[in-house]
mmCIF file of N, CA and C in Angstrom:
data_model
loop_
_atom_site.group_PDB
_atom_site.id
_atom_site.type_symbol
_atom_site.label_atom_id
_atom_site.label_comp_id
_atom_site.label_asym_id
_atom_site.label_seq_id
_atom_site.Cartn_x
_atom_site.Cartn_y
_atom_site.Cartn_z
ATOM 1 N N GLY A 211 -12.040 -21.587 12.013
ATOM 2 C CA GLY A 211 -12.555 -22.726 11.248
ATOM 3 C C GLY A 211 -11.624 -23.081 10.114
ATOM 4 N N ASN A 212 -11.510 -24.370 9.853
ATOM 5 C CA ASN A 212 -10.658 -24.824 8.763
ATOM 6 C C ASN A 212 -11.459 -24.902 7.473
ATOM 7 N N ASP A 213 -10.886 -24.375 6.428
ATOM 8 C CA ASP A 213 -11.495 -24.476 5.110
ATOM 9 C C ASP A 213 -11.028 -25.787 4.487
ATOM 10 N N PRO A 214 -11.945 -26.713 4.248
ATOM 11 C CA PRO A 214 -11.539 -28.033 3.725
ATOM 12 C C PRO A 214 -10.983 -27.970 2.309
ATOM 13 N N ARG A 215 -11.101 -26.791 1.676
ATOM 14 C CA ARG A 215 -10.607 -26.666 0.303
ATOM 15 C C ARG A 215 -9.300 -25.888 0.221
ATOM 16 N N LEU A 216 -8.716 -25.590 1.389
ATOM 17 C CA LEU A 216 -7.535 -24.734 1.426
ATOM 18 C C LEU A 216 -6.310 -25.498 1.908
ATOM 19 N N ILE A 217 -5.157 -25.247 1.264
ATOM 20 C CA ILE A 217 -3.889 -25.722 1.817
ATOM 21 C C ILE A 217 -2.934 -24.540 1.917
ATOM 22 N N ILE A 218 -1.926 -24.714 2.752
ATOM 23 C CA ILE A 218 -0.881 -23.702 2.938
ATOM 24 C C ILE A 218 0.424 -24.301 2.419
ATOM 25 N N CYS A 219 1.177 -23.515 1.643
ATOM 26 C CA CYS A 219 2.499 -23.971 1.200
ATOM 27 C C CYS A 219 3.528 -22.995 1.726
ATOM 28 N N SER A 220 4.684 -23.515 2.106
ATOM 29 C CA SER A 220 5.771 -22.597 2.434
ATOM 30 C C SER A 220 6.964 -22.917 1.549
ATOM 31 N N PHE A 221 7.799 -21.898 1.340
ATOM 32 C CA PHE A 221 8.917 -21.997 0.404
ATOM 33 C C PHE A 221 10.204 -21.573 1.086
ATOM 34 N N HIS A 222 11.301 -21.960 0.500
ATOM 35 C CA HIS A 222 12.597 -21.438 0.933
ATOM 36 C C HIS A 222 12.718 -20.036 0.352
ATOM 37 N N ARG A 223 13.251 -19.090 1.126
ATOM 38 C CA ARG A 223 13.189 -17.695 0.645
ATOM 39 C C ARG A 223 14.042 -17.458 -0.598
ATOM 40 N N ASP A 224 14.998 -18.328 -0.873
ATOM 41 C CA ASP A 224 15.790 -18.166 -2.092
ATOM 42 C C ASP A 224 15.203 -18.911 -3.285
ATOM 43 N N PHE A 225 14.206 -19.745 -3.015
ATOM 44 C CA PHE A 225 13.630 -20.548 -4.100
ATOM 45 C C PHE A 225 12.113 -20.446 -4.070
ATOM 46 N N ILE A 226 11.618 -19.336 -4.556
ATOM 47 C CA ILE A 226 10.172 -19.131 -4.575
ATOM 48 C C ILE A 226 9.683 -19.399 -5.993
ATOM 49 N N PRO A 227 8.737 -20.331 -6.133
ATOM 50 C CA PRO A 227 8.256 -20.632 -7.485
ATOM 51 C C PRO A 227 7.498 -19.457 -8.085
ATOM 52 N N GLU A 228 7.424 -19.421 -9.403
ATOM 53 C CA GLU A 228 6.585 -18.446 -10.092
ATOM 54 C C GLU A 228 5.124 -18.830 -9.856
ATOM 55 N N MET A 229 4.240 -17.839 -9.942
ATOM 56 C CA MET A 229 2.813 -18.135 -9.800
ATOM 57 C C MET A 229 2.377 -19.165 -10.851
ATOM 58 N N ASP A 230 2.897 -19.029 -12.065
ATOM 59 C CA ASP A 230 2.559 -19.987 -13.124
ATOM 60 C C ASP A 230 2.927 -21.409 -12.724
ATOM 61 N N ASP A 231 4.112 -21.548 -12.110
ATOM 62 C CA ASP A 231 4.553 -22.878 -11.664
ATOM 63 C C ASP A 231 3.544 -23.456 -10.668
ATOM 64 N N LEU A 232 3.083 -22.598 -9.768
ATOM 65 C CA LEU A 232 2.153 -23.053 -8.731
ATOM 66 C C LEU A 232 0.803 -23.451 -9.333
ATOM 67 N N TYR A 233 0.292 -22.597 -10.225
ATOM 68 C CA TYR A 233 -0.990 -22.928 -10.857
ATOM 69 C C TYR A 233 -0.886 -24.233 -11.649
ATOM 70 N N LYS A 234 0.237 -24.389 -12.347
ATOM 71 C CA LYS A 234 0.424 -25.565 -13.184
ATOM 72 C C LYS A 234 0.505 -26.819 -12.315
ATOM 73 N N TYR A 235 1.316 -26.735 -11.257
ATOM 74 C CA TYR A 235 1.529 -27.895 -10.395
ATOM 75 C C TYR A 235 0.244 -28.297 -9.678
ATOM 76 N N PHE A 236 -0.386 -27.327 -9.032
ATOM 77 C CA PHE A 236 -1.575 -27.654 -8.231
ATOM 78 C C PHE A 236 -2.798 -27.902 -9.116
ATOM 79 N N GLY A 237 -2.768 -27.367 -10.329
ATOM 80 C CA GLY A 237 -3.855 -27.596 -11.266
ATOM 81 C C GLY A 237 -4.035 -29.063 -11.610
ATOM 82 N N VAL A 238 -2.954 -29.827 -11.470
ATOM 83 C CA VAL A 238 -3.021 -31.267 -11.720
ATOM 84 C C VAL A 238 -3.978 -31.941 -10.720
ATOM 85 N N PHE A 239 -4.057 -31.393 -9.510
ATOM 86 C CA PHE A 239 -4.873 -32.006 -8.460
ATOM 87 C C PHE A 239 -6.339 -31.580 -8.542
ATOM 88 N N GLY A 240 -6.581 -30.481 -9.230
ATOM 89 C CA GLY A 240 -7.949 -29.965 -9.317
ATOM 90 C C GLY A 240 -7.930 -28.474 -9.584
ATOM 91 N N LYS A 241 -9.107 -27.899 -9.760
ATOM 92 C CA LYS A 241 -9.194 -26.484 -10.126
ATOM 93 C C LYS A 241 -8.852 -25.582 -8.942
ATOM 94 N N VAL A 242 -7.871 -24.709 -9.150
ATOM 95 C CA VAL A 242 -7.503 -23.709 -8.136
ATOM 96 C C VAL A 242 -8.383 -22.483 -8.357
ATOM 97 N N ILE A 243 -9.076 -22.045 -7.309
ATOM 98 C CA ILE A 243 -10.062 -20.966 -7.513
ATOM 99 C C ILE A 243 -9.655 -19.628 -6.900
ATOM 100 N N ASN A 244 -8.520 -19.573 -6.202
ATOM 101 C CA ASN A 244 -8.127 -18.267 -5.651
ATOM 102 C C ASN A 244 -6.958 -17.696 -6.438
ATOM 103 N N LYS A 245 -6.692 -16.417 -6.193
ATOM 104 C CA LYS A 245 -5.515 -15.778 -6.767
ATOM 105 C C LYS A 245 -4.363 -16.104 -5.812
ATOM 106 N N ILE A 246 -3.390 -16.841 -6.324
ATOM 107 C CA ILE A 246 -2.270 -17.235 -5.452
ATOM 108 C C ILE A 246 -1.334 -16.042 -5.282
ATOM 109 N N GLU A 247 -1.008 -15.743 -4.029
ATOM 110 C CA GLU A 247 -0.077 -14.648 -3.748
ATOM 111 C C GLU A 247 0.940 -15.117 -2.719
ATOM 112 N N ILE A 248 2.158 -14.649 -2.882
ATOM 113 C CA ILE A 248 3.190 -14.957 -1.892
ATOM 114 C C ILE A 248 3.020 -14.000 -0.716
ATOM 115 N N GLU A 249 2.886 -14.580 0.475
ATOM 116 C CA GLU A 249 2.809 -13.764 1.689
ATOM 117 C C GLU A 249 4.016 -14.111 2.541
ATOM 118 N N TYR A 250 4.298 -13.290 3.532
ATOM 119 C CA TYR A 250 5.407 -13.597 4.432
ATOM 120 C C TYR A 250 4.885 -13.675 5.844
ATOM 121 N N ASP A 251 5.300 -14.715 6.566
ATOM 122 C CA ASP A 251 4.859 -14.805 7.958
ATOM 123 C C ASP A 251 5.766 -13.929 8.823
ATOM 124 N N GLY A 252 5.571 -13.962 10.122
ATOM 125 C CA GLY A 252 6.324 -13.102 11.040
ATOM 126 C C GLY A 252 7.821 -13.332 10.971
ATOM 127 N N LYS A 253 8.227 -14.517 10.548
ATOM 128 C CA LYS A 253 9.655 -14.836 10.461
ATOM 129 C C LYS A 253 10.171 -14.628 9.041
ATOM 130 N N ARG A 254 9.400 -13.936 8.229
ATOM 131 C CA ARG A 254 9.766 -13.664 6.834
ATOM 132 C C ARG A 254 9.868 -14.926 5.982
ATOM 133 N N VAL A 255 9.151 -15.952 6.372
ATOM 134 C CA VAL A 255 9.105 -17.154 5.546
ATOM 135 C C VAL A 255 8.039 -16.967 4.461
ATOM 136 N N PRO A 256 8.420 -17.145 3.200
ATOM 137 C CA PRO A 256 7.433 -16.986 2.132
ATOM 138 C C PRO A 256 6.440 -18.147 2.136
ATOM 139 N N MET A 257 5.180 -17.829 1.980
ATOM 140 C CA MET A 257 4.148 -18.857 1.963
ATOM 141 C C MET A 257 3.021 -18.447 1.036
ATOM 142 N N ALA A 258 2.158 -19.387 0.713
ATOM 143 C CA ALA A 258 1.012 -19.083 -0.137
ATOM 144 C C ALA A 258 -0.155 -19.952 0.277
ATOM 145 N N ARG A 259 -1.346 -19.432 0.076
ATOM 146 C CA ARG A 259 -2.561 -20.223 0.302
ATOM 147 C C ARG A 259 -3.085 -20.650 -1.056
ATOM 148 N N ILE A 260 -3.477 -21.910 -1.150
ATOM 149 C CA ILE A 260 -4.039 -22.425 -2.393
ATOM 150 C C ILE A 260 -5.435 -22.934 -2.080
ATOM 151 N N ARG A 261 -6.429 -22.365 -2.756
ATOM 152 C CA ARG A 261 -7.809 -22.801 -2.506
ATOM 153 C C ARG A 261 -8.335 -23.537 -3.727
ATOM 154 N N PHE A 262 -8.797 -24.747 -3.492
ATOM 155 C CA PHE A 262 -9.320 -25.575 -4.577
ATOM 156 C C PHE A 262 -10.844 -25.490 -4.623
ATOM 157 N N GLN A 263 -11.369 -25.932 -5.751
ATOM 158 C CA GLN A 263 -12.817 -25.974 -5.891
ATOM 159 C C GLN A 263 -13.392 -27.095 -5.019
ATOM 160 N N SER A 264 -12.630 -28.192 -4.865
ATOM 161 C CA SER A 264 -13.198 -29.309 -4.116
ATOM 162 C C SER A 264 -12.230 -29.838 -3.062
ATOM 163 N N PRO A 265 -12.766 -30.277 -1.924
ATOM 164 C CA PRO A 265 -11.943 -30.826 -0.840
ATOM 165 C C PRO A 265 -11.176 -32.072 -1.285
ATOM 166 N N GLN A 266 -11.666 -32.788 -2.297
ATOM 167 C CA GLN A 266 -10.970 -33.980 -2.792
ATOM 168 C C GLN A 266 -9.581 -33.609 -3.318
ATOM 169 N N SER A 267 -9.479 -32.432 -3.922
ATOM 170 C CA SER A 267 -8.184 -31.986 -4.442
ATOM 171 C C SER A 267 -7.180 -31.832 -3.301
ATOM 172 N N VAL A 268 -7.636 -31.260 -2.203
ATOM 173 C CA VAL A 268 -6.785 -31.076 -1.032
ATOM 174 C C VAL A 268 -6.304 -32.437 -0.532
ATOM 175 N N GLN A 269 -7.238 -33.371 -0.483
ATOM 176 C CA GLN A 269 -6.927 -34.723 -0.057
ATOM 177 C C GLN A 269 -5.791 -35.303 -0.909
ATOM 178 N N LYS A 270 -5.912 -35.135 -2.222
ATOM 179 C CA LYS A 270 -4.916 -35.667 -3.157
ATOM 180 C C LYS A 270 -3.548 -35.037 -2.929
ATOM 181 N N VAL A 271 -3.536 -33.712 -2.745
ATOM 182 C CA VAL A 271 -2.266 -33.019 -2.522
ATOM 183 C C VAL A 271 -1.621 -33.555 -1.244
ATOM 184 N N CYS A 272 -2.414 -33.663 -0.182
ATOM 185 C CA CYS A 272 -1.869 -34.047 1.117
ATOM 186 C C CYS A 272 -1.379 -35.498 1.132
ATOM 187 N N GLU A 273 -1.973 -36.325 0.269
ATOM 188 C CA GLU A 273 -1.512 -37.715 0.179
ATOM 189 C C GLU A 273 -0.074 -37.792 -0.322
ATOM 190 N N LYS A 274 0.369 -36.764 -1.033
ATOM 191 C CA LYS A 274 1.745 -36.751 -1.542
ATOM 192 C C LYS A 274 2.758 -36.383 -0.462
ATOM 193 N N GLY A 275 2.256 -36.000 0.701
ATOM 194 C CA GLY A 275 3.163 -35.743 1.813
ATOM 195 C C GLY A 275 3.457 -34.273 2.034
ATOM 196 N N ASN A 276 4.230 -34.014 3.086
ATOM 197 C CA ASN A 276 4.518 -32.657 3.531
ATOM 198 C C ASN A 276 5.556 -31.962 2.647
ATOM 199 N N ARG A 277 6.482 -32.741 2.096
ATOM 200 C CA ARG A 277 7.499 -32.141 1.224
ATOM 201 C C ARG A 277 7.231 -32.541 -0.210
ATOM 202 N N GLN A 278 7.111 -31.556 -1.086
ATOM 203 C CA GLN A 278 6.838 -31.841 -2.485
ATOM 204 C C GLN A 278 7.776 -31.022 -3.359
ATOM 205 N N GLN A 279 7.893 -31.428 -4.604
ATOM 206 C CA GLN A 279 8.757 -30.722 -5.547
ATOM 207 C C GLN A 279 7.931 -30.175 -6.696
ATOM 208 N N ILE A 280 8.171 -28.920 -7.016
ATOM 209 C CA ILE A 280 7.478 -28.272 -8.122
ATOM 210 C C ILE A 280 8.468 -28.063 -9.260
ATOM 211 N N PRO A 281 8.141 -28.535 -10.457
ATOM 212 C CA PRO A 281 9.001 -28.226 -11.608
ATOM 213 C C PRO A 281 8.962 -26.722 -11.862
ATOM 214 N N SER A 282 10.118 -26.133 -12.044
ATOM 215 C CA SER A 282 10.182 -24.677 -12.208
ATOM 216 C C SER A 282 10.537 -24.295 -13.635
ATOM 217 N N ALA A 283 9.788 -23.348 -14.174
ATOM 218 C CA ALA A 283 10.067 -22.852 -15.519
ATOM 219 C C ALA A 283 11.319 -21.974 -15.496
ATOM 220 N N ASN A 284 11.494 -21.238 -14.401
ATOM 221 C CA ASN A 284 12.538 -20.231 -14.297
ATOM 222 C C ASN A 284 13.882 -20.775 -13.855
ATOM 223 N N GLN A 285 13.846 -21.657 -12.873
ATOM 224 C CA GLN A 285 15.088 -22.158 -12.309
ATOM 225 C C GLN A 285 15.285 -23.580 -12.802
ATOM 226 N N THR A 286 16.541 -23.975 -12.918
ATOM 227 C CA THR A 286 16.791 -25.335 -13.390
ATOM 228 C C THR A 286 16.416 -26.308 -12.286
ATOM 229 N N GLY A 287 15.778 -27.392 -12.673
ATOM 230 C CA GLY A 287 15.406 -28.397 -11.678
ATOM 231 C C GLY A 287 14.139 -28.028 -10.954
ATOM 232 N N ASN A 288 13.911 -28.712 -9.847
ATOM 233 C CA ASN A 288 12.664 -28.543 -9.109
ATOM 234 C C ASN A 288 12.855 -27.645 -7.900
ATOM 235 N N ILE A 289 11.751 -27.061 -7.469
ATOM 236 C CA ILE A 289 11.748 -26.263 -6.245
ATOM 237 C C ILE A 289 11.048 -27.085 -5.173
ATOM 238 N N TYR A 290 11.687 -27.206 -4.023
ATOM 239 C CA TYR A 290 11.072 -27.936 -2.916
ATOM 240 C C TYR A 290 10.111 -27.025 -2.178
ATOM 241 N N ILE A 291 8.945 -27.554 -1.877
ATOM 242 C CA ILE A 291 7.983 -26.786 -1.090
ATOM 243 C C ILE A 291 7.482 -27.663 0.051
ATOM 244 N N ARG A 292 6.904 -27.040 1.042
ATOM 245 C CA ARG A 292 6.243 -27.789 2.108
ATOM 246 C C ARG A 292 4.757 -27.495 2.045
ATOM 247 N N VAL A 293 3.983 -28.511 2.312
ATOM 248 C CA VAL A 293 2.534 -28.388 2.192
ATOM 249 C C VAL A 293 1.895 -28.662 3.548
ATOM 250 N N TYR A 294 0.989 -27.812 3.957
ATOM 251 C CA TYR A 294 0.294 -27.975 5.231
ATOM 252 C C TYR A 294 -1.200 -27.982 4.989
ATOM 253 N N ARG A 295 -1.882 -28.810 5.745
ATOM 254 C CA ARG A 295 -3.324 -28.971 5.595
ATOM 255 C C ARG A 295 -4.063 -27.721 6.091
ATOM 256 N N THR A 296 -3.557 -27.129 7.167
ATOM 257 C CA THR A 296 -4.218 -25.954 7.751
ATOM 258 C C THR A 296 -3.163 -24.960 8.217
ATOM 259 N N MET A 297 -3.605 -23.750 8.459
ATOM 260 C CA MET A 297 -2.728 -22.717 9.014
ATOM 261 C C MET A 297 -2.213 -23.172 10.378
ATOM 262 N N GLU A 298 -3.058 -23.863 11.138
ATOM 263 C CA GLU A 298 -2.647 -24.360 12.465
ATOM 264 C C GLU A 298 -1.479 -25.339 12.327
ATOM 265 N N ASP A 299 -1.575 -26.246 11.341
ATOM 266 C CA ASP A 299 -0.484 -27.204 11.110
ATOM 267 C C ASP A 299 0.801 -26.458 10.810
ATOM 268 N N TYR A 300 0.673 -25.433 9.991
ATOM 269 C CA TYR A 300 1.833 -24.648 9.580
ATOM 270 C C TYR A 300 2.490 -23.996 10.800
ATOM 271 N N ILE A 301 1.665 -23.355 11.623
ATOM 272 C CA ILE A 301 2.183 -22.651 12.799
ATOM 273 C C ILE A 301 2.831 -23.640 13.773
ATOM 274 N N THR A 302 2.154 -24.760 14.012
ATOM 275 C CA THR A 302 2.689 -25.783 14.915
ATOM 276 C C THR A 302 4.045 -26.278 14.425
ATOM 277 N N SER A 303 4.136 -26.543 13.143
ATOM 278 C CA SER A 303 5.367 -27.048 12.562
ATOM 279 C C SER A 303 6.498 -26.024 12.702
ATOM 280 N N MET A 304 6.174 -24.760 12.467
ATOM 281 C CA MET A 304 7.172 -23.695 12.602
ATOM 282 C C MET A 304 7.660 -23.581 14.045
ATOM 283 N N GLN A 305 6.729 -23.672 14.996
ATOM 284 C CA GLN A 305 7.101 -23.564 16.403
ATOM 285 C C GLN A 305 8.005 -24.724 16.802
ATOM 286 N N GLN A 306 7.689 -25.923 16.295
ATOM 287 C CA GLN A 306 8.521 -27.082 16.612
ATOM 288 C C GLN A 306 9.933 -26.898 16.076
ATOM 289 N N GLN A 307 10.040 -26.369 14.869
ATOM 290 C CA GLN A 307 11.368 -26.138 14.286
ATOM 291 C C GLN A 307 12.154 -25.152 15.135
ATOM 292 N N GLN A 308 11.489 -24.095 15.589
ATOM 293 C CA GLN A 308 12.170 -23.093 16.411
ATOM 294 C C GLN A 308 12.621 -23.703 17.736
ATOM 295 N N GLN A 309 11.728 -24.489 18.338
ATOM 296 C CA GLN A 309 12.072 -25.109 19.615
ATOM 297 C C GLN A 309 13.281 -26.020 19.447
ATOM 298 N N ARG A 310 13.287 -26.795 18.366
ATOM 299 C CA ARG A 310 14.401 -27.702 18.130
ATOM 300 C C ARG A 310 15.696 -26.926 18.023
ATOM 301 N N SER A 311 15.692 -25.837 17.255
ATOM 302 C CA SER A 311 16.941 -25.115 17.046
ATOM 303 C C SER A 311 17.346 -24.365 18.311
ATOM 304 N N SER A 312 16.383 -23.778 19.038
ATOM 305 C CA SER A 312 16.759 -23.001 20.224
ATOM 306 C C SER A 312 17.165 -23.930 21.366
ATOM 307 N N ARG A 313 16.515 -25.084 21.446
ATOM 308 C CA ARG A 313 16.849 -26.017 22.511
ATOM 309 C C ARG A 313 18.327 -26.376 22.424
ATOM 310 N N GLY A 314 18.796 -26.626 21.201
ATOM 311 C CA GLY A 314 20.198 -26.972 20.989
ATOM 312 C C GLY A 314 21.109 -25.871 21.481
ATOM 313 N N SER A 315 20.816 -24.620 21.115
ATOM 314 C CA SER A 315 21.741 -23.539 21.450
ATOM 315 C C SER A 315 21.703 -23.238 22.953
ATOM 316 N N TYR A 316 20.526 -23.330 23.583
ATOM 317 C CA TYR A 316 20.488 -23.112 25.032
ATOM 318 C C TYR A 316 21.344 -24.154 25.727
ATOM 319 N N GLY A 317 21.223 -25.375 25.285
ATOM 320 C CA GLY A 317 21.997 -26.462 25.886
ATOM 321 C C GLY A 317 23.477 -26.155 25.814
ATOM 322 N N ASN A 318 23.926 -25.693 24.668
ATOM 323 C CA ASN A 318 25.349 -25.406 24.488
ATOM 324 C C ASN A 318 25.802 -24.291 25.414
ATOM 325 N N LYS A 319 24.983 -23.256 25.515
ATOM 326 C CA LYS A 319 25.364 -22.124 26.362
ATOM 327 C C LYS A 319 25.530 -22.591 27.803
ATOM 328 N N LYS A 320 24.577 -23.397 28.269
ATOM 329 C CA LYS A 320 24.642 -23.868 29.656
ATOM 330 C C LYS A 320 25.936 -24.637 29.905
ATOM 331 N N THR A 321 26.279 -25.546 28.992
ATOM 332 C CA THR A 321 27.461 -26.358 29.231
ATOM 333 C C THR A 321 28.710 -25.490 29.222
ATOM 334 N N SER A 322 28.786 -24.514 28.304
ATOM 335 C CA SER A 322 29.994 -23.698 28.245
ATOM 336 C C SER A 322 30.118 -22.864 29.521
ATOM 337 N N ARG A 323 28.977 -22.379 30.037
ATOM 338 C CA ARG A 323 29.018 -21.589 31.257
ATOM 339 C C ARG A 323 29.565 -22.434 32.413
ATOM 340 N N ARG A 324 29.066 -23.655 32.480
ATOM 341 C CA ARG A 324 29.505 -24.548 33.548
ATOM 342 C C ARG A 324 31.016 -24.743 33.497
ATOM 343 N N GLN A 325 31.537 -24.876 32.311
ATOM 344 C CA GLN A 325 32.988 -25.092 32.177
ATOM 345 C C GLN A 325 33.766 -23.890 32.696
ATOM 346 N N TYR A 326 33.276 -22.693 32.408
ATOM 347 C CA TYR A 326 33.969 -21.497 32.880
ATOM 348 C C TYR A 326 33.973 -21.464 34.410
ATOM 349 N N GLN A 327 32.797 -21.773 35.006
ATOM 350 C CA GLN A 327 32.697 -21.703 36.471
ATOM 351 C C GLN A 327 33.635 -22.713 37.120
ATOM 352 N N GLY A 328 33.645 -23.948 36.551
ATOM 353 C CA GLY A 328 34.451 -25.001 37.154
ATOM 354 C C GLY A 328 35.910 -24.632 36.976
#
């Protein structure tokens, strides 16, 4: 089941925002009611779940799109994050990225093999 008050964020592994940055940024959209923690998925991609008090907050966040920027206290400039409505969206998006990258490399291998045979 999807929690209408929950969003998933993923980060670049070299640019993980501080928890304070996350609370501050998402606090603008509404009250965050969970303890935000950085987790890692099977591919070691850092991610976090953000649970709001109201589904309207989630709506507002998602209206800003899939790619968002968080002002960082620690690092100069902003940190880019990706925002997903559900864990399913996140997983689907990750699988698509993998397929795109692997499809390219399989294609290359096939063509190079053909050249050797010919």
